[in-house]
mmCIF file of C-alpha atoms in Angstrom:
data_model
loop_
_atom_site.group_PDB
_atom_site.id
_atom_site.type_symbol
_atom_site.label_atom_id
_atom_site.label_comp_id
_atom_site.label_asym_id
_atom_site.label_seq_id
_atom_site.Cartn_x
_atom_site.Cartn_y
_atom_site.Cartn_z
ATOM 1 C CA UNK P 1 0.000 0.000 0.000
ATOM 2 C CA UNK P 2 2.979 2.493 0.430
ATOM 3 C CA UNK P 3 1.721 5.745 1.806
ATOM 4 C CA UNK P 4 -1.324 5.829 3.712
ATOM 5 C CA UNK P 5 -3.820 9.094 3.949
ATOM 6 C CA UNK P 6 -6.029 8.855 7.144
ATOM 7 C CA UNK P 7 -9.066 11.503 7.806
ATOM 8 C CA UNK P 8 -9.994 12.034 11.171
ATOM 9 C CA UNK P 9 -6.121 10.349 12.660
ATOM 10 C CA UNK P 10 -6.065 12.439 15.887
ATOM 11 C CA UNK P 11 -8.731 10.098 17.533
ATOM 12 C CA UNK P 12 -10.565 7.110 17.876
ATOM 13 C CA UNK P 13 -10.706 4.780 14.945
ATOM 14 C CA UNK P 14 -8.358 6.837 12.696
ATOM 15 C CA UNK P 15 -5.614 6.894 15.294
ATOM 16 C CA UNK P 16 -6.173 2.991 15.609
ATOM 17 C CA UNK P 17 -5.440 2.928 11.330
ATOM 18 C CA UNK P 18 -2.908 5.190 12.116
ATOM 19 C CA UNK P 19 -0.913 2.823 14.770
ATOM 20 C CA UNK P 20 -1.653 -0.370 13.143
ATOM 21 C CA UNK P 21 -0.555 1.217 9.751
ATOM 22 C CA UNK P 22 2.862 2.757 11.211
ATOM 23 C CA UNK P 23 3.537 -0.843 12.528
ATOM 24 C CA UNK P 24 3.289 -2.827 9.145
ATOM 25 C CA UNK P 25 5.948 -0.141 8.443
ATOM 26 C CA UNK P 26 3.757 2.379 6.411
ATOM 27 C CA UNK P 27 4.146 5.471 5.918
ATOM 28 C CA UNK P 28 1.636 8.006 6.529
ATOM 29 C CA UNK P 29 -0.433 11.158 6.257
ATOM 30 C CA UNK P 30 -2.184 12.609 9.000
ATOM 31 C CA UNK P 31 -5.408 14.581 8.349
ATOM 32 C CA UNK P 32 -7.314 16.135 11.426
ATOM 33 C CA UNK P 33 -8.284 19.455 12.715
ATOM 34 C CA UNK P 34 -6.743 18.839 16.124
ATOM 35 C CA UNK P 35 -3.303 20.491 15.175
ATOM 36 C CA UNK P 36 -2.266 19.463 19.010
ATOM 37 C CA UNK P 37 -3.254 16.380 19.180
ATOM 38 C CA UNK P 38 -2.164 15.703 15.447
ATOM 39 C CA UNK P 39 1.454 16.374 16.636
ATOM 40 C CA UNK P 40 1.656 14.478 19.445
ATOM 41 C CA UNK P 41 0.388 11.538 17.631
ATOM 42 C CA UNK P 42 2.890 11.611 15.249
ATOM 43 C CA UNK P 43 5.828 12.293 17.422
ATOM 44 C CA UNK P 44 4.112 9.039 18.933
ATOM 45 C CA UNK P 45 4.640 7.287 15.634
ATOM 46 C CA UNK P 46 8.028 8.347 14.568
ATOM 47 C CA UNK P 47 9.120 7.418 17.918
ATOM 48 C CA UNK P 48 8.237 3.927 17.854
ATOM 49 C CA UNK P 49 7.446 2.963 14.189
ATOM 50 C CA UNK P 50 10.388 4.654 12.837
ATOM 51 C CA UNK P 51 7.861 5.667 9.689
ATOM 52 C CA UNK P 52 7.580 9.343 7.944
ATOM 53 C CA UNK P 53 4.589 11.139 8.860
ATOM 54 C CA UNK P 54 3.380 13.953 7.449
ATOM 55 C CA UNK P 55 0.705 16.134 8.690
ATOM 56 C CA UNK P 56 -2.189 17.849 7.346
ATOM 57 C CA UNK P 57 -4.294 20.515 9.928
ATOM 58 C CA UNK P 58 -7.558 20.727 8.173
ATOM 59 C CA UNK P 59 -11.444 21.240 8.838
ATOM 60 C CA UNK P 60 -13.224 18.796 6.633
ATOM 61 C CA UNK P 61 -16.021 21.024 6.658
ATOM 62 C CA UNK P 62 -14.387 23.543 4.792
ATOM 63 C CA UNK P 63 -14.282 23.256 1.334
ATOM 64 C CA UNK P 64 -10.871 24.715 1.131
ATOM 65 C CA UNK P 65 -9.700 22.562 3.448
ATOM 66 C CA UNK P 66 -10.801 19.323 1.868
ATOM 67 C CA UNK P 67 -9.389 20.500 -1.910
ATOM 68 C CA UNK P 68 -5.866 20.786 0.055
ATOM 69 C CA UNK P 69 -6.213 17.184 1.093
ATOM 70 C CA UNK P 70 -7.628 16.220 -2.263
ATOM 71 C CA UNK P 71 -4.244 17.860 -4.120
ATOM 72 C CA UNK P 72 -2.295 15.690 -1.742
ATOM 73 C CA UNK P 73 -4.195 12.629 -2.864
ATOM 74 C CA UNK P 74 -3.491 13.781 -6.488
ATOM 75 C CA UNK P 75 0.429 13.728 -6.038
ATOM 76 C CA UNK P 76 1.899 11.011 -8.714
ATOM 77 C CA UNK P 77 5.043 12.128 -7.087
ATOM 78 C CA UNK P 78 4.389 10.836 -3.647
ATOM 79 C CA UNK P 79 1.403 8.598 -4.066
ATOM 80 C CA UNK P 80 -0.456 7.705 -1.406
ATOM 81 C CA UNK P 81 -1.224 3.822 -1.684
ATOM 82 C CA UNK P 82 -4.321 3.834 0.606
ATOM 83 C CA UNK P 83 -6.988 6.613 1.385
ATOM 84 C CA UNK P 84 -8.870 5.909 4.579
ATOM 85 C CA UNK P 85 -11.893 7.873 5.061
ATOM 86 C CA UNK P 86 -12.697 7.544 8.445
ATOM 87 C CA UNK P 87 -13.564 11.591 9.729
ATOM 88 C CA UNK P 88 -16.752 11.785 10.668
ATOM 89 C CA UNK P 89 -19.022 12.992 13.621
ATOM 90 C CA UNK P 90 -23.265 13.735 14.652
ATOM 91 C CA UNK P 91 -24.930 16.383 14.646
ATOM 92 C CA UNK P 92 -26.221 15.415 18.101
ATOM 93 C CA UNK P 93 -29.859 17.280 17.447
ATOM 94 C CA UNK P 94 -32.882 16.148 16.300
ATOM 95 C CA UNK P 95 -33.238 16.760 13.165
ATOM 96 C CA UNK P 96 -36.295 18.968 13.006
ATOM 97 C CA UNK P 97 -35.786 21.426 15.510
ATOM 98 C CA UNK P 98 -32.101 22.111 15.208
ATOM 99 C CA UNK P 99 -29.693 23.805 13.557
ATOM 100 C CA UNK P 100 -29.523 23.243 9.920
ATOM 101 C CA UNK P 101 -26.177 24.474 9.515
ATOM 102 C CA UNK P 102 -24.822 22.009 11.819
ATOM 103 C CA UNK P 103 -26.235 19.425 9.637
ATOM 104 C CA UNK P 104 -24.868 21.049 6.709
ATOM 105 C CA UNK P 105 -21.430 21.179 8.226
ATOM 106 C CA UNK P 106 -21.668 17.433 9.357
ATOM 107 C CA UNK P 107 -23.109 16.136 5.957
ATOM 108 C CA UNK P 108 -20.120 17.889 4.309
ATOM 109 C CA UNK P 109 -17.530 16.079 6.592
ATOM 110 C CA UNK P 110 -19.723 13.157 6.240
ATOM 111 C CA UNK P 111 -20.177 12.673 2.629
ATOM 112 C CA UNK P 112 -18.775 15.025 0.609
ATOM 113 C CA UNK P 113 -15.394 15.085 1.995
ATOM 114 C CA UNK P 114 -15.741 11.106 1.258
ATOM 115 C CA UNK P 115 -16.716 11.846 -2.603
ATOM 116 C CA UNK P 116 -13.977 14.565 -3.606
ATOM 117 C CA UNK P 117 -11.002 12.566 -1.573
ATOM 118 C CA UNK P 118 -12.399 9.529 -3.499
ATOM 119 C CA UNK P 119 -12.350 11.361 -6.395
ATOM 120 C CA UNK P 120 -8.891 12.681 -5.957
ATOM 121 C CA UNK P 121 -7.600 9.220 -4.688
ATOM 122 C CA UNK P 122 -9.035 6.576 -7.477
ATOM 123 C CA UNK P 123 -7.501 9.051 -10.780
ATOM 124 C CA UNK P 124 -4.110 9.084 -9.006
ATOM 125 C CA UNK P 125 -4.246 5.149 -7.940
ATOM 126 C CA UNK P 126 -6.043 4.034 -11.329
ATOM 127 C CA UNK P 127 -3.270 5.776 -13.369
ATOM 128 C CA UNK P 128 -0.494 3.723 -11.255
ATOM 129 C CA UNK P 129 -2.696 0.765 -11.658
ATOM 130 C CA UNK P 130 -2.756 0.034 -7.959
ATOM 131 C CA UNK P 131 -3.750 1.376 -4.417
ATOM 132 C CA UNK P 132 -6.630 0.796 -2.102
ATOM 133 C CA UNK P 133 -9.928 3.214 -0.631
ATOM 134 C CA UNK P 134 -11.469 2.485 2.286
ATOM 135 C CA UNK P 135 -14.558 4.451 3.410
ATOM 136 C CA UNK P 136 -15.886 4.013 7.320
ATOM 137 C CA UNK P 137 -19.508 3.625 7.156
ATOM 138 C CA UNK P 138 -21.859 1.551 9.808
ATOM 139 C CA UNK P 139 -24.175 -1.163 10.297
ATOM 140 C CA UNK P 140 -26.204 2.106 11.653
ATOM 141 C CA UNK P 141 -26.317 2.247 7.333
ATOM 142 C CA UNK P 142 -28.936 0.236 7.360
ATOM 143 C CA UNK P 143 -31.316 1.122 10.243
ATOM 144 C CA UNK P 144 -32.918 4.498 10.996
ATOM 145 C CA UNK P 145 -30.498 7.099 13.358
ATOM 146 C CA UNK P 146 -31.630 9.831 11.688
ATOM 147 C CA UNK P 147 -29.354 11.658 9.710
ATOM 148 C CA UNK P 148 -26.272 10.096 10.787
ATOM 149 C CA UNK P 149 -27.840 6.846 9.056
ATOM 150 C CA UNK P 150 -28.401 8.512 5.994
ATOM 151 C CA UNK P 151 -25.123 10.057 5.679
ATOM 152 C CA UNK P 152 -23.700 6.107 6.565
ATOM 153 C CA UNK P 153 -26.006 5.520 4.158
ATOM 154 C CA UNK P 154 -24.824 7.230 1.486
ATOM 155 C CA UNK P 155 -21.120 6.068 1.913
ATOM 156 C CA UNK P 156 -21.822 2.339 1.996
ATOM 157 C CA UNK P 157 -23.669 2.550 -1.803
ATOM 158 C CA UNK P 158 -21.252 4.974 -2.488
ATOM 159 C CA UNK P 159 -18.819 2.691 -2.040
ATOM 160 C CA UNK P 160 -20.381 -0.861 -3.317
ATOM 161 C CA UNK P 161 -20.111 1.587 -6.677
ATOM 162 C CA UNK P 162 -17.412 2.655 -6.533
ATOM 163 C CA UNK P 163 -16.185 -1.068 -6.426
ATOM 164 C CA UNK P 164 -17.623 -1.707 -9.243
ATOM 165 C CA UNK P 165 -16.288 0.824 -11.674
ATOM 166 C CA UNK P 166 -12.887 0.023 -10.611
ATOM 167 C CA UNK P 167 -12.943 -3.991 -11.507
ATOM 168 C CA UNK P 168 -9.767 -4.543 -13.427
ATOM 169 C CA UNK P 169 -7.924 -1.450 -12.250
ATOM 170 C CA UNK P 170 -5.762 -2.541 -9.445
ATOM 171 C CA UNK P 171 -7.527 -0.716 -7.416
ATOM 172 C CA UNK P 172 -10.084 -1.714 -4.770
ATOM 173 C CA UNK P 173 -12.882 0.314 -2.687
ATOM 174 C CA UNK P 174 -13.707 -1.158 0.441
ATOM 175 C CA UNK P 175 -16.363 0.052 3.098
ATOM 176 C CA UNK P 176 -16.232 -0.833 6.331
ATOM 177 C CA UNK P 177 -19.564 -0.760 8.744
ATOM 178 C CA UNK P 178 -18.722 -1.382 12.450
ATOM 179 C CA UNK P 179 -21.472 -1.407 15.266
ATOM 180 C CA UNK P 180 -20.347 -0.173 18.389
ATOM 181 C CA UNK P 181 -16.964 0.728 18.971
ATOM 182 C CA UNK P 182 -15.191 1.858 21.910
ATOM 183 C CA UNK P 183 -13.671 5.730 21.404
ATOM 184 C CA UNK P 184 -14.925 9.102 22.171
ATOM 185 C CA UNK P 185 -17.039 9.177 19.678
ATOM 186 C CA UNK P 186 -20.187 9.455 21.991
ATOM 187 C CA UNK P 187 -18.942 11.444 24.593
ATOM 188 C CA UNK P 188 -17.681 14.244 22.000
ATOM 189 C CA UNK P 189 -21.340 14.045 20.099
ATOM 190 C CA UNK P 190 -23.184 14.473 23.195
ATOM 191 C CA UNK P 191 -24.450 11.493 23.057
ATOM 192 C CA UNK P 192 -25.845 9.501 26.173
ATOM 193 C CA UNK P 193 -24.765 5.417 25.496
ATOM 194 C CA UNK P 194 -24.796 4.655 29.198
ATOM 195 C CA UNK P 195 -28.342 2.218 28.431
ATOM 196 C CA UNK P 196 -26.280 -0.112 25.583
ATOM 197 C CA UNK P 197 -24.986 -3.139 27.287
ATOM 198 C CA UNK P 198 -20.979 -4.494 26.654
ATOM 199 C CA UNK P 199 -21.490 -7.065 24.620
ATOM 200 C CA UNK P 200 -23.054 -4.890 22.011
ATOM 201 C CA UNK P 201 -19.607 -2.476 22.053
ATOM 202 C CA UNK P 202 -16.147 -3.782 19.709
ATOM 203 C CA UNK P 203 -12.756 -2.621 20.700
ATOM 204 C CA UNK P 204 -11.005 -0.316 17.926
ATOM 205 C CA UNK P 205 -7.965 -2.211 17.424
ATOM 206 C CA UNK P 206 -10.640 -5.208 16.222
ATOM 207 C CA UNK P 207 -12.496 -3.137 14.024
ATOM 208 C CA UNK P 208 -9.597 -1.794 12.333
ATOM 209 C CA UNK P 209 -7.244 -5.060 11.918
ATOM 210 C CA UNK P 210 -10.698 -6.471 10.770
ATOM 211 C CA UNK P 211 -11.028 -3.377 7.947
ATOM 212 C CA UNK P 212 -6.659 -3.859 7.035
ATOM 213 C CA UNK P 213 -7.412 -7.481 6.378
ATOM 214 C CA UNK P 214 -10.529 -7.567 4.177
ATOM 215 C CA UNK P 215 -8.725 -4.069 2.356
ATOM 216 C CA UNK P 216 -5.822 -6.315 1.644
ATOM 217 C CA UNK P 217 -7.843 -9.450 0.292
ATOM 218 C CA UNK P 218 -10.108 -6.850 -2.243
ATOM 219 C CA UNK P 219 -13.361 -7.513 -0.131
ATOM 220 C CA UNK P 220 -16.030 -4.602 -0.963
ATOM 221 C CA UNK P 221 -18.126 -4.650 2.301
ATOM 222 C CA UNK P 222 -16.443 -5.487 6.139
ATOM 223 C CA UNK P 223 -18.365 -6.021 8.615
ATOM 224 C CA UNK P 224 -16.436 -6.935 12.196
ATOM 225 C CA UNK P 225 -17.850 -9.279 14.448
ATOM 226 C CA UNK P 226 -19.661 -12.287 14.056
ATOM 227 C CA UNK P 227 -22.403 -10.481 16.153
ATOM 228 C CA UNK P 228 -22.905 -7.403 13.599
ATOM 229 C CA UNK P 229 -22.484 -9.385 10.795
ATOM 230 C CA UNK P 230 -25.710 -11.549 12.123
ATOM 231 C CA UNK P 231 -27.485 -8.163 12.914
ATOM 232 C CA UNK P 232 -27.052 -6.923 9.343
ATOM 233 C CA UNK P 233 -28.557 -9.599 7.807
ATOM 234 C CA UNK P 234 -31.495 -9.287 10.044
ATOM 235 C CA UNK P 235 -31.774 -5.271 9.226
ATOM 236 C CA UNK P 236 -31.668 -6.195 5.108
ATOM 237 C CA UNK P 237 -34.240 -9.228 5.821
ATOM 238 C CA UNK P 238 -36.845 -7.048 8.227
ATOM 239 C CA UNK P 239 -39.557 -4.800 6.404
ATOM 240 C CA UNK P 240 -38.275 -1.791 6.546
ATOM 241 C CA UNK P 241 -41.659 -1.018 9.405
ATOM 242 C CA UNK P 242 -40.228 -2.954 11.379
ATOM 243 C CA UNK P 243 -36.857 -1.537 11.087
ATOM 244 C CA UNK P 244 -38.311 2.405 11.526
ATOM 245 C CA UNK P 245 -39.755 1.254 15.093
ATOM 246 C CA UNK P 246 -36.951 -0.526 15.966
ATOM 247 C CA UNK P 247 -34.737 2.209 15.327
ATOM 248 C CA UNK P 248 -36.938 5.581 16.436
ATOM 249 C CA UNK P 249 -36.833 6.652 19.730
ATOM 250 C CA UNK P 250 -33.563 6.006 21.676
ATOM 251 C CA UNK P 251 -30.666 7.688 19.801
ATOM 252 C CA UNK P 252 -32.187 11.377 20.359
ATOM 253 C CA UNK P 253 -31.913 10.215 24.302
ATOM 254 C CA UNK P 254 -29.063 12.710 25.760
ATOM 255 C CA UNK P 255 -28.071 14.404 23.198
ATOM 256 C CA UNK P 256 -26.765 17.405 23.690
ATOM 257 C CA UNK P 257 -29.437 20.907 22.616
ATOM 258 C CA UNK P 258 -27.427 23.268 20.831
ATOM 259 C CA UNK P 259 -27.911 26.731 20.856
ATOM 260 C CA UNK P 260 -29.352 28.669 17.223
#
């Protein structure tokens, strides 16, 4: 894979890609709006990996921002290998009372940041004839968390199509749709998770060595755990009725009410 580009490194899953990466002796590129945390993640990797790093302060939100990670992507003359999309975040609001420009700047980080980088990535891999995209998504794809599920949504088909138009390129698309994981995720979305017992919740460095392996065997859709894999077959076989009550009520519980 050579170089790898990770969105979202400074926490959570993307610093997981980022240590199991630097480990198979990867080098990398950081991309996260955390400048401080950024840094002392890669003086964490040097350290101990020995690899290159190379940072990249930028608010996926912004469309500036994103077309300065997307000319990075485009470099033939230090490719990166592997694109991880893994930024992400909620909105943690309902949907109908809240602030739509929250939404837009979460749908932005959430999907379109996910198309340009794609974009960028697949024209610089497919002319080199190799390299590898992997989008985060979620088994919450498939169920009904509001606009977070959309947005998963959205990347999972985005990415099953993706797939397909690059058969016979050398390079693959991947999507990866975890249930529960264990990082700050929650706690920085607002978002109350005290009801959800243990055994529903993976641990990170699962979920990613999970992603690295099906990535590196050309699988289009990984889905960790036995568990989740079970679960998402019963989502796709449910009516969808069933699905919508299922999935209604509890994920507005504890959110956070933000301000207009």
């Amino acid at each position: 894979m050579g170089t790898a580009l990770i969105t979202g490194a400074a926490a959570g899953l993307g610093q997981e890609f980022a240590w199991q990466l630097a480990t198979s002796r990867h080098d990398l590129v950081l991309v996260d709006r955390d400048s401080e945390r950024l840094e002392r993640l890669a003086g964490q990797l040097r350290a101990a990996a020995g690899v290159d790093v190379e940072l990249l302060v930028a608010d996926l939100s912004v469309r500036s921002d994103v077309e300065r990670v997307a000319e990075r992507l485009r470099s033939i003359e230090r490719p990166v290998g592997l694109l991880v999309n893994n930024a992400g975040g909620a909105a943690g609001q309902r949907f109908v009372d809240g602030d739509v420009g929250r939404e837009e700047a979460v749908l932005d980080v959430m999907v379109r940041c996910v198309l340009v980088l794609s974009h960028a990535a697949a024209g610089q891999m497919t002319a080199r004839g190799r390299g590898a995209i992997l989008n985060v998504a979620s088994v919450a794809a498939l169920i009904t968390l509001g606009t977070y599920s959309a947005h998963k949504a959205w990347v999972r088909t985005f990415t099953e199509g993706l797939a397909v138009e690059l058969r016979g390129t050398g390079v693959t698309a991947t999507v990866v749709c975890p249930g529960f994981v264990h990082t700050d995720f929650h706690d920085r979305a607002g978002i109350d998770m005290t009801w959800l017992p243990e055994v529903a919740w993976l641990r990170a460095e699962d979920v990613v060595a999970t992603a690295l392996a099906d990535v590196r065997r050309g699988a289009v859709i990984s889905t960790p755990s036995l568990r989740y894999r079970l679960g998402s077959g019963a989502a796709r076989a449910m009516p969808r009725s069933v699905v919508r009550a299922i999935g209604a009520p509890r994920p507005i519980a504890g959110v956070r009410r933000h301000r207009h």
